[in-house]
mmCIF file with all atom_site columns, C-alpha atoms in Angstrom:
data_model
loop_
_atom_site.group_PDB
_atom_site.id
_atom_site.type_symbol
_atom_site.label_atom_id
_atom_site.label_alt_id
_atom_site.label_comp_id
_atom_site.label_asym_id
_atom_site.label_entity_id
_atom_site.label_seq_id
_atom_site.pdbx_PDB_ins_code
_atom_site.Cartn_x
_atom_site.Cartn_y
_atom_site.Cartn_z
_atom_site.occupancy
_atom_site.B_iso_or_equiv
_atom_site.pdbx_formal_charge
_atom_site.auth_seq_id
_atom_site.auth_comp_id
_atom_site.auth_asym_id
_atom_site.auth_atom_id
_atom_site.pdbx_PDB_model_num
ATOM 1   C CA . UNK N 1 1   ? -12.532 -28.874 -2.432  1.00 46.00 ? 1   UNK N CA 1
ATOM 2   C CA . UNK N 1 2   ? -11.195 -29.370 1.196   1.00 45.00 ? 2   UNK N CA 1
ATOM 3   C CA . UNK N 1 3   ? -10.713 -26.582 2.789   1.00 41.00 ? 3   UNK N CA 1
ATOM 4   C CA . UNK N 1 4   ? -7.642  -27.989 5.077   1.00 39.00 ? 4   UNK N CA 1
ATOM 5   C CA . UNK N 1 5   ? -5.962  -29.161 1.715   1.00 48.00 ? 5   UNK N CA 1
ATOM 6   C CA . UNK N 1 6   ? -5.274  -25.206 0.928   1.00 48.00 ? 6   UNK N CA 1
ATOM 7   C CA . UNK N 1 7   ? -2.317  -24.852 3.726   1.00 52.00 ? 7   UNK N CA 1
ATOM 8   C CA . UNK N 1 8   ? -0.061  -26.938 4.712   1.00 52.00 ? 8   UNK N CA 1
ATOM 9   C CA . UNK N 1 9   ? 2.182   -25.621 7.828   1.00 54.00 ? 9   UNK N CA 1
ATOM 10  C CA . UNK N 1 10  ? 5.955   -26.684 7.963   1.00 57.00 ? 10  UNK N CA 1
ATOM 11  C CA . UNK N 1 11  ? 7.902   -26.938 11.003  1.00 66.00 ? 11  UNK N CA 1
ATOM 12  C CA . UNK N 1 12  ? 8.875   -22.999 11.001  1.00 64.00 ? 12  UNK N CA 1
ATOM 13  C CA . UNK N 1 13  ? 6.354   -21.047 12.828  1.00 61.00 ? 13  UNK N CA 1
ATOM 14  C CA . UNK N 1 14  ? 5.072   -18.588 9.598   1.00 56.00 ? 14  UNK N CA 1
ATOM 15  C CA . UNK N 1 15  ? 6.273   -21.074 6.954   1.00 51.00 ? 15  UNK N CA 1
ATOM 16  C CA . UNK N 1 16  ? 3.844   -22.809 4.864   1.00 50.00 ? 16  UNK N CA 1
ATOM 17  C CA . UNK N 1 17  ? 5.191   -25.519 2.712   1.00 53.00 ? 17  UNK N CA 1
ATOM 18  C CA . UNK N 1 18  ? 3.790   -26.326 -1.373  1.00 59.00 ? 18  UNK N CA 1
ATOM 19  C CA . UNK N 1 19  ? 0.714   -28.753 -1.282  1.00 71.00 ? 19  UNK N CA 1
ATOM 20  C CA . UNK N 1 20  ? 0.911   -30.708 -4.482  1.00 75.00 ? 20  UNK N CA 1
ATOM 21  C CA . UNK N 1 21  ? -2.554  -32.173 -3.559  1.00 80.00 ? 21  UNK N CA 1
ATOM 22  C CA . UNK N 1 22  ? -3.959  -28.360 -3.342  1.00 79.00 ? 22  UNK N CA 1
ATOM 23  C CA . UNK N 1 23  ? -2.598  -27.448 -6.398  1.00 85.00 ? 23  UNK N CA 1
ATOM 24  C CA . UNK N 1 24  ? -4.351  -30.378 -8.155  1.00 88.00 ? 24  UNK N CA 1
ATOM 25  C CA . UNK N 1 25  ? -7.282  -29.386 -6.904  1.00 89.00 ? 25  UNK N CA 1
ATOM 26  C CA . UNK N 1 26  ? -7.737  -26.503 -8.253  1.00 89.00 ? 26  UNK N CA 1
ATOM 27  C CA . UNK N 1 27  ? -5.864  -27.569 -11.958 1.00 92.00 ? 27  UNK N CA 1
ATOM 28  C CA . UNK N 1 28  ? -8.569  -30.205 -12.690 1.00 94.00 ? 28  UNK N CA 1
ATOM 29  C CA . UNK N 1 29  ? -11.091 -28.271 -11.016 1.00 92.00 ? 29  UNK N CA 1
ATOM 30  C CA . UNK N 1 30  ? -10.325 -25.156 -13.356 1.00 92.00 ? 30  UNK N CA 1
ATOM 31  C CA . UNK N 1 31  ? -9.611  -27.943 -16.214 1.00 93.00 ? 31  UNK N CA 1
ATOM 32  C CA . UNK N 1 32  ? -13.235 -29.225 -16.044 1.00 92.00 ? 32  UNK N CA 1
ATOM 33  C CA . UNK N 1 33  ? -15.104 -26.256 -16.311 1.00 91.00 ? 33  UNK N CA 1
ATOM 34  C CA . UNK N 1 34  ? -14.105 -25.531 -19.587 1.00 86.00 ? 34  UNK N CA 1
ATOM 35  C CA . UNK N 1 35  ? -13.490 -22.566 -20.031 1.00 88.00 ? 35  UNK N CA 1
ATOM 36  C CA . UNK N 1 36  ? -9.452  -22.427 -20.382 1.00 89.00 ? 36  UNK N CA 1
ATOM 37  C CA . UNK N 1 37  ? -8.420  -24.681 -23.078 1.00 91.00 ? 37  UNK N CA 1
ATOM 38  C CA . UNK N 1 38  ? -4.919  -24.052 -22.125 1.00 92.00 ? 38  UNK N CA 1
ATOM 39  C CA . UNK N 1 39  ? -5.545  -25.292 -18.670 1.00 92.00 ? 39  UNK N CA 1
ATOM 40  C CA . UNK N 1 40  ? -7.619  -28.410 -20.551 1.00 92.00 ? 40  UNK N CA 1
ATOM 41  C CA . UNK N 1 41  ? -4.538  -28.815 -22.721 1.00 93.00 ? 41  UNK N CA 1
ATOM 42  C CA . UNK N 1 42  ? -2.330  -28.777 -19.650 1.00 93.00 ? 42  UNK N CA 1
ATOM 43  C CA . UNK N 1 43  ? -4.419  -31.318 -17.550 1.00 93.00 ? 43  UNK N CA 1
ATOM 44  C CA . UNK N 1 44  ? -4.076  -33.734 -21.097 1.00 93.00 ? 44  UNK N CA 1
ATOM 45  C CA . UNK N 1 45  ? -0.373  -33.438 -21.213 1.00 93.00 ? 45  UNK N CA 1
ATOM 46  C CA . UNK N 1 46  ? -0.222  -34.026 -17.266 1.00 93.00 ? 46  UNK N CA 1
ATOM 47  C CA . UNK N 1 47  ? -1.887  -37.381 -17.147 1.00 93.00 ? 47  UNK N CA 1
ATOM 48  C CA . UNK N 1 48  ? -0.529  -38.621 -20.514 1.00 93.00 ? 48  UNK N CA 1
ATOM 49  C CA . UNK N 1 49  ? 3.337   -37.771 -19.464 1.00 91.00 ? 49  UNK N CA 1
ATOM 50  C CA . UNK N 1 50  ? 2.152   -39.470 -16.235 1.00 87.00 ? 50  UNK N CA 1
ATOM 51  C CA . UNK N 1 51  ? 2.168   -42.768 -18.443 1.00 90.00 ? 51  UNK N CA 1
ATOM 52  C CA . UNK N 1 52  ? -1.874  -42.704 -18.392 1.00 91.00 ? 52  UNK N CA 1
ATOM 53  C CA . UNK N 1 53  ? -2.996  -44.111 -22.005 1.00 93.00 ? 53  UNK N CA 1
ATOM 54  C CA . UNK N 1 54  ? -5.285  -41.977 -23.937 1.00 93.00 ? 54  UNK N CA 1
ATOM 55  C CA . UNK N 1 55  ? -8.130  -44.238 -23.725 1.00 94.00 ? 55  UNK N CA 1
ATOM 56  C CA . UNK N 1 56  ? -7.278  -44.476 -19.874 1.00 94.00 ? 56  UNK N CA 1
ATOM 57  C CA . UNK N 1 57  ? -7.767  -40.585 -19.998 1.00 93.00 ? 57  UNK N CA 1
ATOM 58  C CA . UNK N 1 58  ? -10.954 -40.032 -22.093 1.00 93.00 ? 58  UNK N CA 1
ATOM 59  C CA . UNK N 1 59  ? -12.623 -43.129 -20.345 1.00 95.00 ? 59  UNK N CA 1
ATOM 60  C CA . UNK N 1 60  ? -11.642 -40.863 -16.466 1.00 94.00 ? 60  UNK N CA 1
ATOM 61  C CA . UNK N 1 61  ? -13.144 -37.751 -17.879 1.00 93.00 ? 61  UNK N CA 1
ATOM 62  C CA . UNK N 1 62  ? -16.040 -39.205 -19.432 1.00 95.00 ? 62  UNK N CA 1
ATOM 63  C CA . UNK N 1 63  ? -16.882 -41.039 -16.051 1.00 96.00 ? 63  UNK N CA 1
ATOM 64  C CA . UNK N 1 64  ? -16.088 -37.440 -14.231 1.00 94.00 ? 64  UNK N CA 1
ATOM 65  C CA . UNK N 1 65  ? -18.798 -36.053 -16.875 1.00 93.00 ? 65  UNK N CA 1
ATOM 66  C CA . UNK N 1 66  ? -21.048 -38.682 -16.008 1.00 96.00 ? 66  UNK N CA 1
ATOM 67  C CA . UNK N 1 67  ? -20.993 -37.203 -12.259 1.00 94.00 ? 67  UNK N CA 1
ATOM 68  C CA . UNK N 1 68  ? -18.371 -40.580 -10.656 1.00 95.00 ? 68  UNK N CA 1
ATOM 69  C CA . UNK N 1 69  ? -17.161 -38.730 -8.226  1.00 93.00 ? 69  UNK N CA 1
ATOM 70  C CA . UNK N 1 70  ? -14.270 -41.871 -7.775  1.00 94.00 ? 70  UNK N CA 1
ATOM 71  C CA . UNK N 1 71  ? -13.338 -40.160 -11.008 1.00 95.00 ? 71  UNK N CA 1
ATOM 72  C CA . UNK N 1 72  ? -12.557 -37.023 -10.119 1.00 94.00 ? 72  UNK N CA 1
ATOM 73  C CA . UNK N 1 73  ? -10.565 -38.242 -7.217  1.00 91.00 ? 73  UNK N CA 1
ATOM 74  C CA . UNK N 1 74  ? -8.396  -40.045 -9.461  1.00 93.00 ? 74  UNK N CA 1
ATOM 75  C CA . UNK N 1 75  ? -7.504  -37.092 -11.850 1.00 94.00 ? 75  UNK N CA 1
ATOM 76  C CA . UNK N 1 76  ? -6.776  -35.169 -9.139  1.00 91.00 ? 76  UNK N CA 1
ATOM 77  C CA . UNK N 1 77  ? -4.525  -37.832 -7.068  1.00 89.00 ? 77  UNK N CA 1
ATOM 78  C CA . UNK N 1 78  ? -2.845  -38.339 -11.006 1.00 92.00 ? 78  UNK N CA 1
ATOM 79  C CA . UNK N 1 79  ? -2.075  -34.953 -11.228 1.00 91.00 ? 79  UNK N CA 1
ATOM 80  C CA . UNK N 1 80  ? -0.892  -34.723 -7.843  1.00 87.00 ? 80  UNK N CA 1
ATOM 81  C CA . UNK N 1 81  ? 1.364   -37.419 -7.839  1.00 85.00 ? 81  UNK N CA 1
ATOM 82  C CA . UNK N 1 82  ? 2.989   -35.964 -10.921 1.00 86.00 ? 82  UNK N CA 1
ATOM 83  C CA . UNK N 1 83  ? 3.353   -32.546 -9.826  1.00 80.00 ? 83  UNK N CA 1
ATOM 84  C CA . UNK N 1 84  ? 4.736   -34.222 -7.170  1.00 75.00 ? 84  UNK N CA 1
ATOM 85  C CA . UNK N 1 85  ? 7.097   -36.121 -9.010  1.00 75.00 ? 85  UNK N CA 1
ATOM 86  C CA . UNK N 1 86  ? 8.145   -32.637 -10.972 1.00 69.00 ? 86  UNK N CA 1
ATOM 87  C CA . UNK N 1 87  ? 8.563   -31.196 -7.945  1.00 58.00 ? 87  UNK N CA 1
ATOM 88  C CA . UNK N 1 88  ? 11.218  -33.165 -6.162  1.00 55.00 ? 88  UNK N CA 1
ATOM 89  C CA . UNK N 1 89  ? 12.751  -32.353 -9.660  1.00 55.00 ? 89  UNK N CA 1
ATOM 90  C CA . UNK N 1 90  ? 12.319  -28.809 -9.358  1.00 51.00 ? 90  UNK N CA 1
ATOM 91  C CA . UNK N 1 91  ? 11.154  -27.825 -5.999  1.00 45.00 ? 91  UNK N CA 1
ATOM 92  C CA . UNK N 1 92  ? 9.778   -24.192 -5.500  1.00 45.00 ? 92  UNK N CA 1
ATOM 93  C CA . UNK N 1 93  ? 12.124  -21.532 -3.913  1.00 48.00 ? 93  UNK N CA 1
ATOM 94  C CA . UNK N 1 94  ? 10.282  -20.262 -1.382  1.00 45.00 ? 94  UNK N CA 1
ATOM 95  C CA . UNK N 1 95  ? 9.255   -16.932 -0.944  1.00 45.00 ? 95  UNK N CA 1
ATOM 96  C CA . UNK N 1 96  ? 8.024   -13.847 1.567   1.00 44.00 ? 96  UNK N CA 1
ATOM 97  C CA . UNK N 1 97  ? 4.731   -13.036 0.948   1.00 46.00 ? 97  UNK N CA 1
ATOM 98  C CA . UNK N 1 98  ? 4.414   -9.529  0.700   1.00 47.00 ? 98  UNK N CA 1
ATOM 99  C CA . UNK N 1 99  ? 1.014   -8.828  2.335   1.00 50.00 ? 99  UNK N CA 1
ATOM 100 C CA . UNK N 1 100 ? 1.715   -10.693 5.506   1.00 47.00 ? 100 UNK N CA 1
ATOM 101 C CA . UNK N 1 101 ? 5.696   -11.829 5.555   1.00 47.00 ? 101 UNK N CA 1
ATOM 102 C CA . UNK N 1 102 ? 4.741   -15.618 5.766   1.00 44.00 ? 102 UNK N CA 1
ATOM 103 C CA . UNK N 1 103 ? 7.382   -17.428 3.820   1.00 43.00 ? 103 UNK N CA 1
ATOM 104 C CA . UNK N 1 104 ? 5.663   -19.730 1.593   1.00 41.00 ? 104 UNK N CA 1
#
């Protein structure tokens, strides 16, 4: 939810580099609300190939539910880590943007 998390500017003037922490964000953020079990089911499979036990998992979102915000910074810092972690496996190519030519 922090609005400087979005960008992140690389050393090339107009390039703006992936933001694993951004992209979390927004996964458990969609995740939570409920409404796309295939983003639910992707969130599961995130923190449980992260090593995370089950109970570890159910316990994190029932303390999210339960309003711990503490919680919610720990999905998201999960999930960031292991997109992280998948992408030094498989980093993004980047690309031109087409609406304003900033490679990101």
């Amino acid at each position: 939810m922090h609005p400087l998390a979005r960008i992140d500017p690389g050393e090339e003037v107009g390039v703006v580099l992936w933001n694993g922490f951004a992209l979390a964000e927004e996964l458990v953020g969609d995740a939570l609300e409920g409404s796309r079990p295939d983003i639910e089911f992707r969130l599961i499979t995130i923190l449980l190939g992260f090593g995370l036990p089950l109970r570890h998992v159910r316990e994190l979102l029932a303390e999210q539910a339960a309003g711990n915000h503490q919680a919610l910074l720990r999905l998201i810092e999960y999930v960031a880590d292991s997109l992280m972690e998948e992408g030094e496996d498989e980093a993004p190519e980047p690309h031109l943007d087409a609406e304003d030519g900033v490679r990101i």
